[in-house]
């Protein structure tokens, strides 16, 4: 196992780290001295130097951050709710429901993305259903506007078409505060819906296995004490699911920061780079722009970001034990 991991994981990672320090176009041998060694220039162009590279990278981080903030909680809540539903012993057709809820997770992501393209077209099924209740749906995959800016614009707080003031006068990594705070675009929201629909079934099975491992004696004891369902969920079920909840959140966090296939199939980063993600930007820099050094640098920045956020998440949901009081 150590040999396999070293050959197919550790060694390629070290090779990619070396490539991130080069100016390599993918046509020569990066380990034979034929590529220019540029040190940390690829990282500086992404993080500190003004220019298109940093602006695109900041845009991808903003998009992916909103994707994570919405997708991870939604898929976790939906998965836990579905697991609680199909775990009821008196429920009829539990096996059929489990299969139906899990089916999107085993379907090809490319096929699902293609179906969503048809559903969310300007004249697609989603807008047709919305028209039945008098709502004119947007042109989903061609609308780059942020939903928070649209909401604030509808309330008269800001003008989303021509914002001004403090939010536009100050920038962070080449993007104005307004661009950071405008929220996910309408196009990104469709990808979020797709992600929640396709991943909730897998996490449902994980939660379901954990629910079935909870001793029935705990539930019976709680019932004898007169605990209602809400109290049972809060004080018995959720504490017993803490390790599994950490697993689901960690897997969701890693998967959402690595989103690529949906973006590649559905939008290619359009409209206006509002669906651009670091994983897709890494691919585009390497294979479209022939800048493999920058593509590798983006991948390693993303790796550090994922490890950091996983550590923070582990710290926040760790099991806390009360401190022992000193006796005099």
Coordinates of C-alpha atoms in Angstrom, one line a residue:
X1 CA 0.0 0.0 0.0
X2 CA 2.8 2.4 0.8
X3 CA 4.4 1.7 -2.6
X4 CA 1.1 2.2 -4.4
X5 CA 0.4 5.5 -2.6
X6 CA 4.0 6.7 -3.2
X7 CA 3.9 5.8 -6.9
X8 CA 0.5 7.1 -7.8
X9 CA 0.0 9.9 -5.2
X10 CA 3.1 11.3 -3.5
X11 CA 5.4 11.2 -6.5
X12 CA 2.9 12.9 -8.9
X13 CA 2.2 15.5 -6.2
X14 CA 5.9 16.3 -5.9
X15 CA 6.3 16.4 -9.7
X16 CA 3.4 18.9 -9.9
X17 CA 4.9 21.0 -7.2
X18 CA 8.1 21.3 -9.2
X19 CA 6.1 22.2 -12.3
X20 CA 4.4 25.0 -10.4
X21 CA 7.9 26.6 -10.1
X22 CA 8.5 26.5 -13.8
X23 CA 7.4 28.4 -16.9
X24 CA 6.5 25.2 -18.8
X25 CA 4.3 24.9 -22.0
X26 CA 3.9 21.1 -21.8
X27 CA 6.0 20.5 -24.9
X28 CA 9.4 19.7 -23.3
X29 CA 10.7 17.6 -20.4
X30 CA 10.1 19.7 -17.2
X31 CA 12.7 17.6 -15.4
X32 CA 15.5 17.9 -18.0
X33 CA 16.3 21.5 -17.6
X34 CA 14.5 22.6 -20.8
X35 CA 11.8 24.6 -18.9
X36 CA 12.6 28.0 -17.3
X37 CA 12.7 28.0 -13.5
X38 CA 10.7 31.0 -12.3
X39 CA 10.5 30.2 -8.6
X40 CA 7.4 31.7 -6.9
X41 CA 6.5 33.9 -9.9
X42 CA 3.4 31.8 -10.7
X43 CA 2.2 32.2 -7.2
X44 CA 2.9 35.9 -7.0
X45 CA 1.0 36.6 -10.3
X46 CA -2.0 34.9 -8.8
X47 CA -1.9 36.4 -5.3
X48 CA 0.0 39.7 -5.2
X49 CA 0.6 41.2 -8.6
X50 CA -2.0 43.3 -10.3
X51 CA -3.2 41.8 -13.6
X52 CA -5.6 39.6 -15.4
X53 CA -4.2 36.4 -13.7
X54 CA -5.0 37.6 -10.2
X55 CA -8.4 39.0 -11.2
X56 CA -9.4 35.7 -12.8
X57 CA -8.1 33.8 -9.8
X58 CA -10.0 36.1 -7.3
X59 CA -13.1 35.7 -9.4
X60 CA -12.9 32.0 -9.3
X61 CA -12.4 32.1 -5.5
X62 CA -15.4 34.3 -5.1
X63 CA -17.6 32.1 -7.2
X64 CA -16.4 28.9 -5.5
X65 CA -16.8 30.4 -2.1
X66 CA -20.5 31.1 -2.7
X67 CA -20.8 27.6 -4.2
X68 CA -19.4 26.1 -1.0
X69 CA -21.4 28.3 1.4
X70 CA -24.7 27.3 -0.3
X71 CA -24.1 23.7 -1.4
X72 CA -22.5 22.2 1.7
X73 CA -25.3 23.2 4.2
X74 CA -28.1 22.5 1.7
X75 CA -26.9 19.0 0.7
X76 CA -26.2 18.2 4.4
X77 CA -29.7 19.3 5.5
X78 CA -31.4 17.6 2.6
X79 CA -29.4 14.4 3.1
X80 CA -30.1 14.2 6.8
X81 CA -33.8 15.0 6.2
X82 CA -34.1 12.2 3.7
X83 CA -32.3 9.8 6.0
X84 CA -34.7 10.6 8.8
X85 CA -37.6 10.0 6.5
X86 CA -36.5 6.6 5.1
X87 CA -35.4 5.4 8.5
X88 CA -38.9 5.4 9.9
X89 CA -39.9 1.8 10.6
X90 CA -43.6 2.2 9.8
X91 CA -43.0 3.9 6.5
X92 CA -44.2 2.0 3.5
X93 CA -42.0 1.6 0.4
X94 CA -38.8 2.5 2.3
X95 CA -36.7 0.5 -0.2
X96 CA -38.2 2.2 -3.2
X97 CA -37.7 5.6 -1.6
X98 CA -34.1 4.9 -0.8
X99 CA -33.5 3.8 -4.4
X100 CA -35.2 6.9 -5.8
X101 CA -33.3 9.3 -3.6
X102 CA -30.0 7.6 -4.3
X103 CA -30.5 7.3 -8.0
X104 CA -29.2 10.8 -9.0
X105 CA -25.9 10.1 -7.2
X106 CA -25.1 7.1 -9.4
X107 CA -26.2 8.7 -12.7
X108 CA -23.4 10.1 -14.9
X109 CA -22.7 13.7 -13.9
X110 CA -22.3 14.5 -17.6
X111 CA -25.8 13.2 -18.4
X112 CA -27.3 15.0 -15.5
X113 CA -25.6 18.3 -16.5
X114 CA -26.9 17.9 -20.0
X115 CA -30.5 17.4 -18.7
X116 CA -30.2 20.5 -16.6
X117 CA -29.1 22.4 -19.6
X118 CA -32.4 21.6 -21.3
X119 CA -34.4 22.2 -18.1
X120 CA -33.0 25.6 -17.5
X121 CA -33.0 27.0 -21.0
X122 CA -34.8 30.3 -21.5
X123 CA -37.8 28.3 -23.0
X124 CA -37.1 25.2 -20.9
X125 CA -39.3 23.3 -18.5
X126 CA -38.4 25.4 -15.4
X127 CA -39.4 28.7 -17.0
X128 CA -42.5 27.1 -18.4
X129 CA -43.6 26.0 -14.9
X130 CA -42.8 29.4 -13.5
X131 CA -45.0 31.0 -16.2
X132 CA -48.0 29.1 -14.9
X133 CA -47.8 31.1 -11.7
X134 CA -47.1 34.4 -13.4
X135 CA -43.4 34.5 -12.9
X136 CA -41.1 35.2 -15.8
X137 CA -38.0 33.1 -15.3
X138 CA -34.5 34.4 -16.2
X139 CA -32.3 33.1 -19.0
X140 CA -30.5 31.0 -16.4
X141 CA -27.2 30.2 -18.1
X142 CA -26.8 33.7 -19.7
X143 CA -27.5 35.8 -16.6
X144 CA -24.3 37.0 -14.8
X145 CA -26.0 39.1 -12.2
X146 CA -25.5 38.2 -8.5
X147 CA -28.6 37.2 -6.7
X148 CA -27.8 39.4 -3.6
X149 CA -27.3 42.5 -5.8
X150 CA -30.6 41.7 -7.5
X151 CA -32.3 41.4 -4.2
X152 CA -30.8 44.6 -2.8
X153 CA -31.6 46.3 -6.1
X154 CA -35.2 45.2 -5.8
X155 CA -35.4 46.7 -2.3
X156 CA -33.9 50.0 -3.6
X157 CA -30.8 49.7 -1.5
X158 CA -28.2 49.6 -4.4
X159 CA -28.3 50.0 -8.1
X160 CA -27.0 46.6 -9.4
X161 CA -26.4 48.0 -12.9
X162 CA -24.3 51.0 -11.9
X163 CA -23.2 50.7 -8.2
X164 CA -21.3 53.4 -6.6
X165 CA -19.8 54.4 -3.2
X166 CA -17.7 52.6 -0.7
X167 CA -18.3 49.1 -2.2
X168 CA -16.9 50.1 -5.6
X169 CA -14.1 52.4 -4.5
X170 CA -12.2 49.7 -2.6
X171 CA -10.9 46.4 -4.0
X172 CA -9.5 43.1 -2.8
X173 CA -7.3 41.1 -5.2
X174 CA -8.4 43.1 -8.1
X175 CA -12.2 42.8 -7.4
X176 CA -14.3 45.6 -5.9
X177 CA -16.1 44.9 -2.6
X178 CA -19.4 45.0 -4.5
X179 CA -18.2 42.2 -6.8
X180 CA -17.2 40.1 -3.8
X181 CA -20.6 40.7 -2.0
X182 CA -22.9 40.6 -5.0
X183 CA -23.6 36.9 -4.4
X184 CA -23.6 33.9 -6.7
X185 CA -24.8 34.6 -10.2
X186 CA -28.1 33.2 -11.5
X187 CA -26.1 30.8 -13.6
X188 CA -24.1 29.6 -10.6
X189 CA -27.3 29.0 -8.7
X190 CA -28.4 26.4 -11.3
X191 CA -25.1 24.5 -10.8
X192 CA -25.7 24.6 -7.0
X193 CA -29.2 23.1 -7.5
X194 CA -27.6 20.4 -9.6
X195 CA -24.9 19.7 -7.0
X196 CA -27.4 19.4 -4.2
X197 CA -29.7 17.1 -6.2
X198 CA -26.9 14.7 -7.2
X199 CA -25.0 14.5 -3.9
X200 CA -27.7 14.4 -1.3
X201 CA -28.4 10.7 -2.1
X202 CA -24.9 9.6 -1.3
X203 CA -24.8 11.5 2.0
X204 CA -28.3 10.2 2.8
X205 CA -26.9 6.6 2.8
X206 CA -24.1 7.7 5.1
X207 CA -26.5 9.3 7.6
X208 CA -28.9 6.3 7.3
X209 CA -26.2 3.8 8.2
X210 CA -25.3 6.0 11.2
X211 CA -29.0 6.3 12.3
X212 CA -29.4 2.5 12.2
X213 CA -26.4 2.2 14.5
X214 CA -28.0 4.3 17.2
X215 CA -29.1 2.0 20.0
X216 CA -32.9 1.7 20.2
X217 CA -32.6 1.8 24.0
X218 CA -31.7 5.5 23.8
X219 CA -34.9 6.3 21.8
X220 CA -37.0 4.1 24.1
X221 CA -35.6 5.8 27.2
X222 CA -36.2 9.2 25.7
X223 CA -39.8 8.2 24.9
X224 CA -40.4 7.0 28.5
X225 CA -39.2 10.4 29.6
X226 CA -41.8 12.1 27.4
X227 CA -39.4 13.6 24.9
X228 CA -40.9 14.8 21.7
X229 CA -39.4 14.3 18.2
X230 CA -37.7 17.7 18.1
X231 CA -36.1 17.2 21.5
X232 CA -35.1 13.6 20.5
X233 CA -33.4 14.9 17.3
X234 CA -31.6 17.6 19.2
X235 CA -30.5 15.8 22.3
X236 CA -30.2 12.2 21.2
X237 CA -29.9 11.8 17.4
X238 CA -27.6 14.7 16.5
X239 CA -25.1 14.1 19.3
X240 CA -24.8 10.5 18.2
X241 CA -24.3 11.6 14.6
X242 CA -21.5 14.0 15.4
X243 CA -18.6 11.9 13.9
X244 CA -20.7 11.1 10.8
X245 CA -21.7 14.8 10.5
X246 CA -18.0 15.7 10.5
X247 CA -17.4 13.1 7.7
X248 CA -20.2 14.4 5.6
X249 CA -19.2 18.1 6.0
X250 CA -15.6 17.2 5.2
X251 CA -16.5 15.3 2.1
X252 CA -18.8 18.0 1.0
X253 CA -16.3 20.7 1.6
X254 CA -13.6 18.9 -0.4
X255 CA -16.0 18.0 -3.2
X256 CA -17.4 21.5 -3.6
X257 CA -14.0 23.2 -3.7
X258 CA -13.0 20.7 -6.5
X259 CA -16.1 21.2 -8.6
X260 CA -15.1 20.9 -12.3
X261 CA -17.2 18.6 -14.4
X262 CA -20.5 20.5 -14.1
X263 CA -18.8 23.8 -14.9
X264 CA -17.0 22.2 -17.9
X265 CA -20.2 20.8 -19.4
X266 CA -22.7 23.5 -18.5
X267 CA -21.0 26.9 -18.7
X268 CA -17.2 26.8 -19.3
X269 CA -17.0 29.7 -16.8
X270 CA -19.6 31.8 -18.6
X271 CA -21.4 34.1 -18.4
X272 CA -18.9 36.7 -17.6
X273 CA -16.7 34.3 -15.6
X274 CA -19.4 34.1 -12.9
X275 CA -19.2 30.3 -12.9
X276 CA -15.5 30.1 -13.1
X277 CA -13.9 27.9 -10.4
X278 CA -10.3 27.4 -9.3
X279 CA -10.3 23.8 -10.6
X280 CA -11.6 24.8 -14.0
X281 CA -9.2 27.8 -14.1
X282 CA -6.3 25.4 -13.4
X283 CA -7.4 23.2 -16.3
X284 CA -7.9 26.1 -18.6
X285 CA -4.6 27.7 -17.7
X286 CA -2.7 24.4 -18.4
X287 CA -4.5 22.9 -21.4
X288 CA -6.0 25.9 -23.1
X289 CA -3.3 28.5 -22.5
X290 CA -0.4 26.1 -22.3
X291 CA 0.8 27.5 -19.0
X292 CA 1.2 24.4 -17.0
X293 CA 3.2 26.2 -14.3
X294 CA 0.4 28.5 -13.4
X295 CA -2.2 25.7 -13.6
X296 CA -0.1 23.7 -11.1
X297 CA 0.2 26.7 -8.9
X298 CA -3.6 27.2 -8.8
X299 CA -4.0 23.5 -7.9
X300 CA -1.6 23.8 -4.9
X301 CA -3.2 27.0 -3.6
X302 CA -6.5 25.2 -3.8
X303 CA -5.0 22.2 -1.9
X304 CA -3.7 24.5 0.9
X305 CA -7.1 26.2 1.0
X306 CA -8.9 22.9 1.3
X307 CA -6.6 21.6 4.1
X308 CA -7.0 24.9 6.0
X309 CA -10.7 24.9 5.8
X310 CA -10.9 21.3 6.8
X311 CA -8.8 21.9 9.9
X312 CA -11.0 24.9 10.8
X313 CA -14.1 22.8 10.4
X314 CA -12.7 20.1 12.5
X315 CA -11.9 22.6 15.3
X316 CA -15.4 24.1 15.2
X317 CA -17.4 20.9 15.4
X318 CA -15.0 19.0 17.7
X319 CA -16.5 17.3 20.7
X320 CA -15.9 19.5 23.7
X321 CA -15.3 18.0 27.1
X322 CA -16.0 20.1 30.2
X323 CA -12.9 21.1 32.2
X324 CA -12.4 19.6 35.5
X325 CA -12.7 22.1 38.4
X326 CA -9.9 22.5 40.8
X327 CA -10.6 21.4 44.3
X328 CA -9.1 23.3 47.2

